[in-house]
PDB file of C-alpha atoms in Angstrom:
ATOM      1  CA  MET F 255       7.322 -15.664 -11.467  1.00 48.00           C
ATOM      2  CA  ASP F 256       5.434 -18.143  -9.293  1.00 48.00           C
ATOM      3  CA  THR F 257       3.008 -16.028  -7.286  1.00 46.00           C
ATOM      4  CA  ARG F 258       0.524 -18.623  -6.008  1.00 51.00           C
ATOM      5  CA  ASN F 259      -1.504 -16.800  -3.349  1.00 54.00           C
ATOM      6  CA  ASN F 260       0.487 -13.571  -3.308  1.00 64.00           C
ATOM      7  CA  VAL F 261      -1.515 -11.272  -5.572  1.00 67.00           C
ATOM      8  CA  TRP F 262      -3.119  -8.021  -4.403  1.00 69.00           C
ATOM      9  CA  ILE F 263      -5.493  -6.010  -6.566  1.00 71.00           C
ATOM     10  CA  ALA F 264      -6.553  -2.375  -6.956  1.00 74.00           C
ATOM     11  CA  VAL F 265      -9.122  -1.257  -9.525  1.00 75.00           C
ATOM     12  CA  CYS F 266      -8.598   2.272 -10.843  1.00 71.00           C
ATOM     13  CA  LYS F 267     -11.304   4.697 -11.974  1.00 75.00           C
ATOM     14  CA  SER F 268      -9.888   4.420 -15.516  1.00 76.00           C
ATOM     15  CA  GLY F 269     -10.756   0.712 -15.585  1.00 75.00           C
ATOM     16  CA  LYS F 270      -7.145  -0.400 -15.278  1.00 78.00           C
ATOM     17  CA  VAL F 271      -6.328  -3.050 -12.723  1.00 75.00           C
ATOM     18  CA  LEU F 272      -3.108  -2.898 -10.705  1.00 76.00           C
ATOM     19  CA  LEU F 273      -1.686  -6.153  -9.376  1.00 72.00           C
ATOM     20  CA  SER F 274       1.107  -6.353  -6.837  1.00 73.00           C
ATOM     21  CA  LEU F 275       2.831  -9.705  -6.685  1.00 70.00           C
ATOM     22  CA  TRP F 276       5.908 -11.384  -5.308  1.00 67.00           C
ATOM     23  CA  ASN F 277       7.759 -14.609  -6.033  1.00 70.00           C
ATOM     24  CA  ASN F 278       7.106 -16.604  -2.822  1.00 67.00           C
ATOM     25  CA  GLU F 279      10.763 -16.358  -1.818  1.00 66.00           C
ATOM     26  CA  ILE F 280      11.862 -15.119   1.584  1.00 65.00           C
ATOM     27  CA  GLY F 281      14.868 -12.935   2.320  1.00 63.00           C
ATOM     28  CA  GLU F 282      17.389 -11.820  -0.290  1.00 64.00           C
ATOM     29  CA  ARG F 283      15.735 -13.775  -3.122  1.00 65.00           C
ATOM     30  CA  SER F 284      12.329 -12.159  -2.600  1.00 64.00           C
ATOM     31  CA  VAL F 285      11.310  -9.929  -5.511  1.00 68.00           C
ATOM     32  CA  GLY F 286       8.059  -8.062  -6.017  1.00 71.00           C
ATOM     33  CA  LYS F 287       6.540  -6.129  -8.881  1.00 71.00           C
ATOM     34  CA  VAL F 288       3.466  -4.195  -9.946  1.00 74.00           C
ATOM     35  CA  ILE F 289       1.591  -5.014 -13.144  1.00 72.00           C
ATOM     36  CA  SER F 290      -0.978  -2.746 -14.817  1.00 73.00           C
ATOM     37  CA  ILE F 291      -3.639  -4.378 -16.986  1.00 72.00           C
ATOM     38  CA  LYS F 292      -6.849  -3.354 -18.682  1.00 73.00           C
ATOM     39  CA  PRO F 293      -9.342  -6.241 -18.642  1.00 71.00           C
ATOM     40  CA  GLY F 294      -9.596  -7.876 -22.051  1.00 73.00           C
ATOM     41  CA  TYR F 295      -6.215  -6.557 -23.223  1.00 69.00           C
ATOM     42  CA  PRO F 296      -2.646  -7.855 -22.923  1.00 67.00           C
ATOM     43  CA  ILE F 297      -0.522  -6.761 -19.975  1.00 64.00           C
ATOM     44  CA  GLU F 298       0.230  -3.066 -20.508  1.00 58.00           C
ATOM     45  CA  GLU F 299       3.203  -2.587 -18.313  1.00 57.00           C
ATOM     46  CA  CYS F 300       5.192  -4.342 -15.668  1.00 55.00           C
ATOM     47  CA  VAL F 301       6.733  -2.008 -13.152  1.00 54.00           C
ATOM     48  CA  GLN F 302       9.656  -3.640 -11.405  1.00 56.00           C
ATOM     49  CA  ILE F 303      11.359  -1.069  -9.243  1.00 53.00           C
ATOM     50  CA  PHE F 304      15.039  -1.222  -8.336  1.00 51.00           C
ATOM     51  CA  THR F 305      17.178   0.724  -5.879  1.00 52.00           C
ATOM     52  CA  ASP F 306      20.248   2.663  -6.937  1.00 51.00           C
ATOM     53  CA  LYS F 307      22.285  -0.460  -6.085  1.00 58.00           C
ATOM     54  CA  ASN F 308      20.252  -2.460  -8.640  1.00 60.00           C
ATOM     55  CA  LEU F 309      18.421  -4.400  -5.919  1.00 62.00           C
ATOM     56  CA  PRO F 310      14.654  -4.861  -6.120  1.00 67.00           C
ATOM     57  CA  LEU F 311      12.879  -2.146  -4.153  1.00 73.00           C
ATOM     58  CA  LEU F 312       9.708  -4.189  -3.692  1.00 77.00           C
ATOM     59  CA  VAL F 313      10.386  -7.291  -1.640  1.00 75.00           C
ATOM     60  CA  CYS F 314       6.992  -8.605  -0.567  1.00 75.00           C
ATOM     61  CA  PRO F 315       4.375  -6.132  -1.826  1.00 82.00           C
ATOM     62  CA  THR F 316       0.890  -6.544  -0.459  1.00 84.00           C
ATOM     63  CA  TYR F 317      -1.802  -3.879  -0.502  1.00 89.00           C
ATOM     64  CA  ILE F 318      -1.853  -1.433  -3.380  1.00 90.00           C
ATOM     65  CA  ALA F 319      -3.707   1.787  -4.200  1.00 91.00           C
ATOM     66  CA  LYS F 320      -3.584   4.414  -6.921  1.00 90.00           C
ATOM     67  CA  ASN F 321      -3.682   8.003  -5.720  1.00 94.00           C
ATOM     68  CA  ARG F 322      -5.657  10.745  -7.502  1.00 94.00           C
ATOM     69  CA  ASN F 323      -2.360  12.322  -8.588  1.00 95.00           C
ATOM     70  CA  GLY F 324      -1.462   9.103 -10.470  1.00 91.00           C
ATOM     71  CA  ASP F 325       1.021   7.761  -7.913  1.00 93.00           C
ATOM     72  CA  ILE F 326       1.086   4.044  -7.137  1.00 90.00           C
ATOM     73  CA  CYS F 327       1.236   3.284  -3.394  1.00 93.00           C
ATOM     74  CA  VAL F 328       2.297  -0.184  -2.236  1.00 92.00           C
ATOM     75  CA  SER F 329       2.734  -1.571   1.280  1.00 92.00           C
ATOM     76  CA  ASP F 330       5.866  -3.696   1.562  1.00 88.00           C
ATOM     77  CA  VAL F 331       8.030  -5.101   4.355  1.00 86.00           C
ATOM     78  CA  GLY F 332       8.628  -2.234   6.798  1.00 90.00           C
ATOM     79  CA  ALA F 333       7.719   0.530   4.340  1.00 92.00           C
ATOM     80  CA  VAL F 334       5.169   2.023   2.018  1.00 95.00           C
ATOM     81  CA  VAL F 335       6.719   2.504  -1.424  1.00 93.00           C
ATOM     82  CA  VAL F 336       5.296   5.277  -3.614  1.00 94.00           C
ATOM     83  CA  THR F 337       6.157   5.615  -7.294  1.00 88.00           C
ATOM     84  CA  ASP F 338       4.861   7.800 -10.060  1.00 87.00           C
ATOM     85  CA  ALA F 339       2.623   6.203 -12.694  1.00 81.00           C
ATOM     86  CA  GLY F 340       5.700   5.016 -14.622  1.00 77.00           C
ATOM     87  CA  GLY F 341       7.274   3.239 -11.669  1.00 78.00           C
ATOM     88  CA  ILE F 342       9.882   5.873 -10.794  1.00 82.00           C
ATOM     89  CA  LEU F 343      10.417   5.926  -7.034  1.00 87.00           C
ATOM     90  CA  ARG F 344       9.069   9.066  -5.366  1.00 93.00           C
ATOM     91  CA  PHE F 345       9.617   8.051  -1.725  1.00 94.00           C
ATOM     92  CA  ARG F 346       9.581   5.305   0.897  1.00 93.00           C
ATOM     93  CA  TYR F 347       7.707   5.920   4.151  1.00 96.00           C
ATOM     94  CA  GLN F 348       9.084   3.826   7.020  1.00 94.00           C
ATOM     95  CA  GLY F 349       6.978   5.058   9.924  1.00 93.00           C
ATOM     96  CA  THR F 350       7.541   7.914  12.313  1.00 89.00           C
ATOM     97  CA  SER F 351      10.779   6.593  13.809  1.00 80.00           C
ATOM     98  CA  ARG F 352      13.371   3.967  12.991  1.00 68.00           C
ATOM     99  CA  ASN F 353      12.552   2.096  16.227  1.00 61.00           C
ATOM    100  CA  SER F 354       8.810   1.766  15.648  1.00 76.00           C
ATOM    101  CA  ASN F 355       8.787  -1.681  13.962  1.00 89.00           C
ATOM    102  CA  PHE F 356       6.455  -0.235  11.338  1.00 93.00           C
ATOM    103  CA  GLU F 357       4.319  -3.007   9.798  1.00 92.00           C
ATOM    104  CA  PRO F 358       2.156  -1.547   7.018  1.00 95.00           C
ATOM    105  CA  TYR F 359      -0.652  -3.512   5.429  1.00 93.00           C
ATOM    106  CA  GLY F 360      -3.855  -1.883   4.186  1.00 93.00           C
ATOM    107  CA  LEU F 361      -3.674   1.515   2.593  1.00 95.00           C
ATOM    108  CA  CYS F 362      -5.925   3.894   0.722  1.00 95.00           C
ATOM    109  CA  CYS F 363      -5.866   7.477  -0.518  1.00 96.00           C
ATOM    110  CA  ASP F 364      -8.305  10.262   0.349  1.00 96.00           C
ATOM    111  CA  SER F 365      -9.709  13.099  -1.767  1.00 95.00           C
ATOM    112  CA  ASN F 366      -6.719  15.314  -0.858  1.00 96.00           C
ATOM    113  CA  CYS F 367      -4.203  12.690  -2.086  1.00 97.00           C
ATOM    114  CA  ASN F 368      -3.178  11.882   1.492  1.00 98.00           C
ATOM    115  CA  ILE F 369      -2.190   8.257   2.047  1.00 98.00           C
ATOM    116  CA  ILE F 370      -3.789   6.391   4.962  1.00 97.00           C
ATOM    117  CA  ILE F 371      -1.877   3.333   6.180  1.00 97.00           C
ATOM    118  CA  THR F 372      -2.577   0.625   8.750  1.00 96.00           C
ATOM    119  CA  ASP F 373       0.296  -0.255  11.092  1.00 94.00           C
ATOM    120  CA  MET F 374      -0.754  -3.645  12.400  1.00 91.00           C
ATOM    121  CA  LYS F 375       2.066  -4.231  14.857  1.00 90.00           C
ATOM    122  CA  ASN F 376       1.634  -0.855  16.593  1.00 91.00           C
ATOM    123  CA  ASP F 377      -2.215  -0.711  16.511  1.00 91.00           C
ATOM    124  CA  ARG F 378      -2.101   2.574  14.601  1.00 92.00           C
ATOM    125  CA  ILE F 379      -3.286   4.231  11.441  1.00 95.00           C
ATOM    126  CA  HIS F 380      -0.845   6.722   9.895  1.00 96.00           C
ATOM    127  CA  VAL F 381      -1.804   9.583   7.587  1.00 97.00           C
ATOM    128  CA  ILE F 382       0.922  10.989   5.335  1.00 98.00           C
ATOM    129  CA  ASP F 383       0.733  13.601   2.600  1.00 98.00           C
ATOM    130  CA  LYS F 384       1.268  12.892  -1.096  1.00 98.00           C
ATOM    131  CA  ASP F 385       4.989  13.615  -0.705  1.00 98.00           C
ATOM    132  CA  GLY F 386       5.550  11.257   2.246  1.00 97.00           C
ATOM    133  CA  GLY F 387       5.400  13.783   5.077  1.00 97.00           C
ATOM    134  CA  PHE F 388       3.801  12.494   8.278  1.00 96.00           C
ATOM    135  CA  LEU F 389       0.588  14.373   9.131  1.00 96.00           C
ATOM    136  CA  HIS F 390      -0.962  12.534  12.086  1.00 94.00           C
ATOM    137  CA  PHE F 391      -2.241   9.276  13.510  1.00 93.00           C
ATOM    138  CA  VAL F 392      -5.963   8.562  13.190  1.00 90.00           C
ATOM    139  CA  ARG F 393      -7.405   8.467  16.687  1.00 78.00           C
ATOM    140  CA  TYR F 394      -9.957   5.743  17.278  1.00 80.00           C
ATOM    141  CA  GLU F 395     -10.443   4.026  20.617  1.00 80.00           C
ATOM    142  CA  GLY F 396      -9.981   0.279  20.655  1.00 82.00           C
ATOM    143  CA  ILE F 397      -8.377  -0.423  17.284  1.00 86.00           C
ATOM    144  CA  LYS F 398      -6.373  -3.646  17.568  1.00 90.00           C
ATOM    145  CA  MET F 399      -4.182  -4.913  14.752  1.00 91.00           C
ATOM    146  CA  PRO F 400      -5.721  -2.875  11.895  1.00 93.00           C
ATOM    147  CA  ARG F 401      -5.065  -4.663   8.616  1.00 92.00           C
ATOM    148  CA  ALA F 402      -7.485  -3.683   5.835  1.00 91.00           C
ATOM    149  CA  LEU F 403      -8.621  -0.211   4.769  1.00 92.00           C
ATOM    150  CA  SER F 404     -11.065   1.254   2.321  1.00 91.00           C
ATOM    151  CA  ILE F 405     -12.406   4.760   1.855  1.00 92.00           C
ATOM    152  CA  ASP F 406     -15.654   6.072   0.382  1.00 92.00           C
ATOM    153  CA  GLU F 407     -16.407   9.215  -1.625  1.00 91.00           C
ATOM    154  CA  ASN F 408     -17.038  11.161   1.616  1.00 93.00           C
ATOM    155  CA  ASP F 409     -13.614  10.212   3.035  1.00 92.00           C
ATOM    156  CA  HIS F 410     -15.089   7.834   5.629  1.00 93.00           C
ATOM    157  CA  VAL F 411     -12.426   5.227   6.364  1.00 93.00           C
ATOM    158  CA  TYR F 412     -13.425   1.575   6.862  1.00 92.00           C
ATOM    159  CA  VAL F 413     -10.994  -0.417   8.997  1.00 94.00           C
ATOM    160  CA  GLY F 414     -10.839  -4.199   9.193  1.00 91.00           C
ATOM    161  CA  GLU F 415      -8.894  -5.727  12.070  1.00 92.00           C
ATOM    162  CA  TRP F 416      -6.841  -8.907  11.977  1.00 90.00           C
ATOM    163  CA  ASN F 417      -8.689 -11.911  13.370  1.00 87.00           C
ATOM    164  CA  THR F 418     -12.040 -10.189  13.997  1.00 87.00           C
ATOM    165  CA  THR F 419     -15.263  -9.909  12.049  1.00 85.00           C
ATOM    166  CA  SER F 420     -15.854  -6.250  12.851  1.00 83.00           C
ATOM    167  CA  ILE F 421     -15.386  -3.233  10.621  1.00 87.00           C
ATOM    168  CA  LYS F 422     -14.907   0.165  12.196  1.00 89.00           C
ATOM    169  CA  VAL F 423     -15.959   3.312  10.344  1.00 88.00           C
ATOM    170  CA  ILE F 424     -14.008   6.485  10.983  1.00 88.00           C
ATOM    171  CA  SER F 425     -15.452   9.835   9.905  1.00 82.00           C
ATOM    172  CA  ARG F 426     -12.737  12.347   9.146  1.00 70.00           C
TER     173      ARG F 426
END
């Protein structure tokens, strides 16, 4: 799989590294996967997820996070895909309505296993529970095109916006 510049990384507390990658193809030939490695060891597992119609579920995976419950959360085209640790699909979150043009990028997980997701196209940050249920939008005045997210041990969320040099900190 030729991945060139399409690799996203998450480092887990266990020391494992999760990589999400895709094959640089657009459209029907685009295929993504998640690889789990422990530095200094061979690749442990390659999780390539397929739909019930044997089509790849991950098309163009970007940001990736591992939740405290072991789930792997990946932002993809129009959806956040959540699997268990073995790559079995748990759910796909596609925004709050089918007409929202949901465009997820950065994501992270809080101490309650909630998943926090940037929605760049709609200037929003979604919070969903560990089972994919929508909880609320994060309210923060002036967020424009949120793209990157990180969270600290106190559940403060750090938001990076597309095309700016500022980082906004949201206390929850």
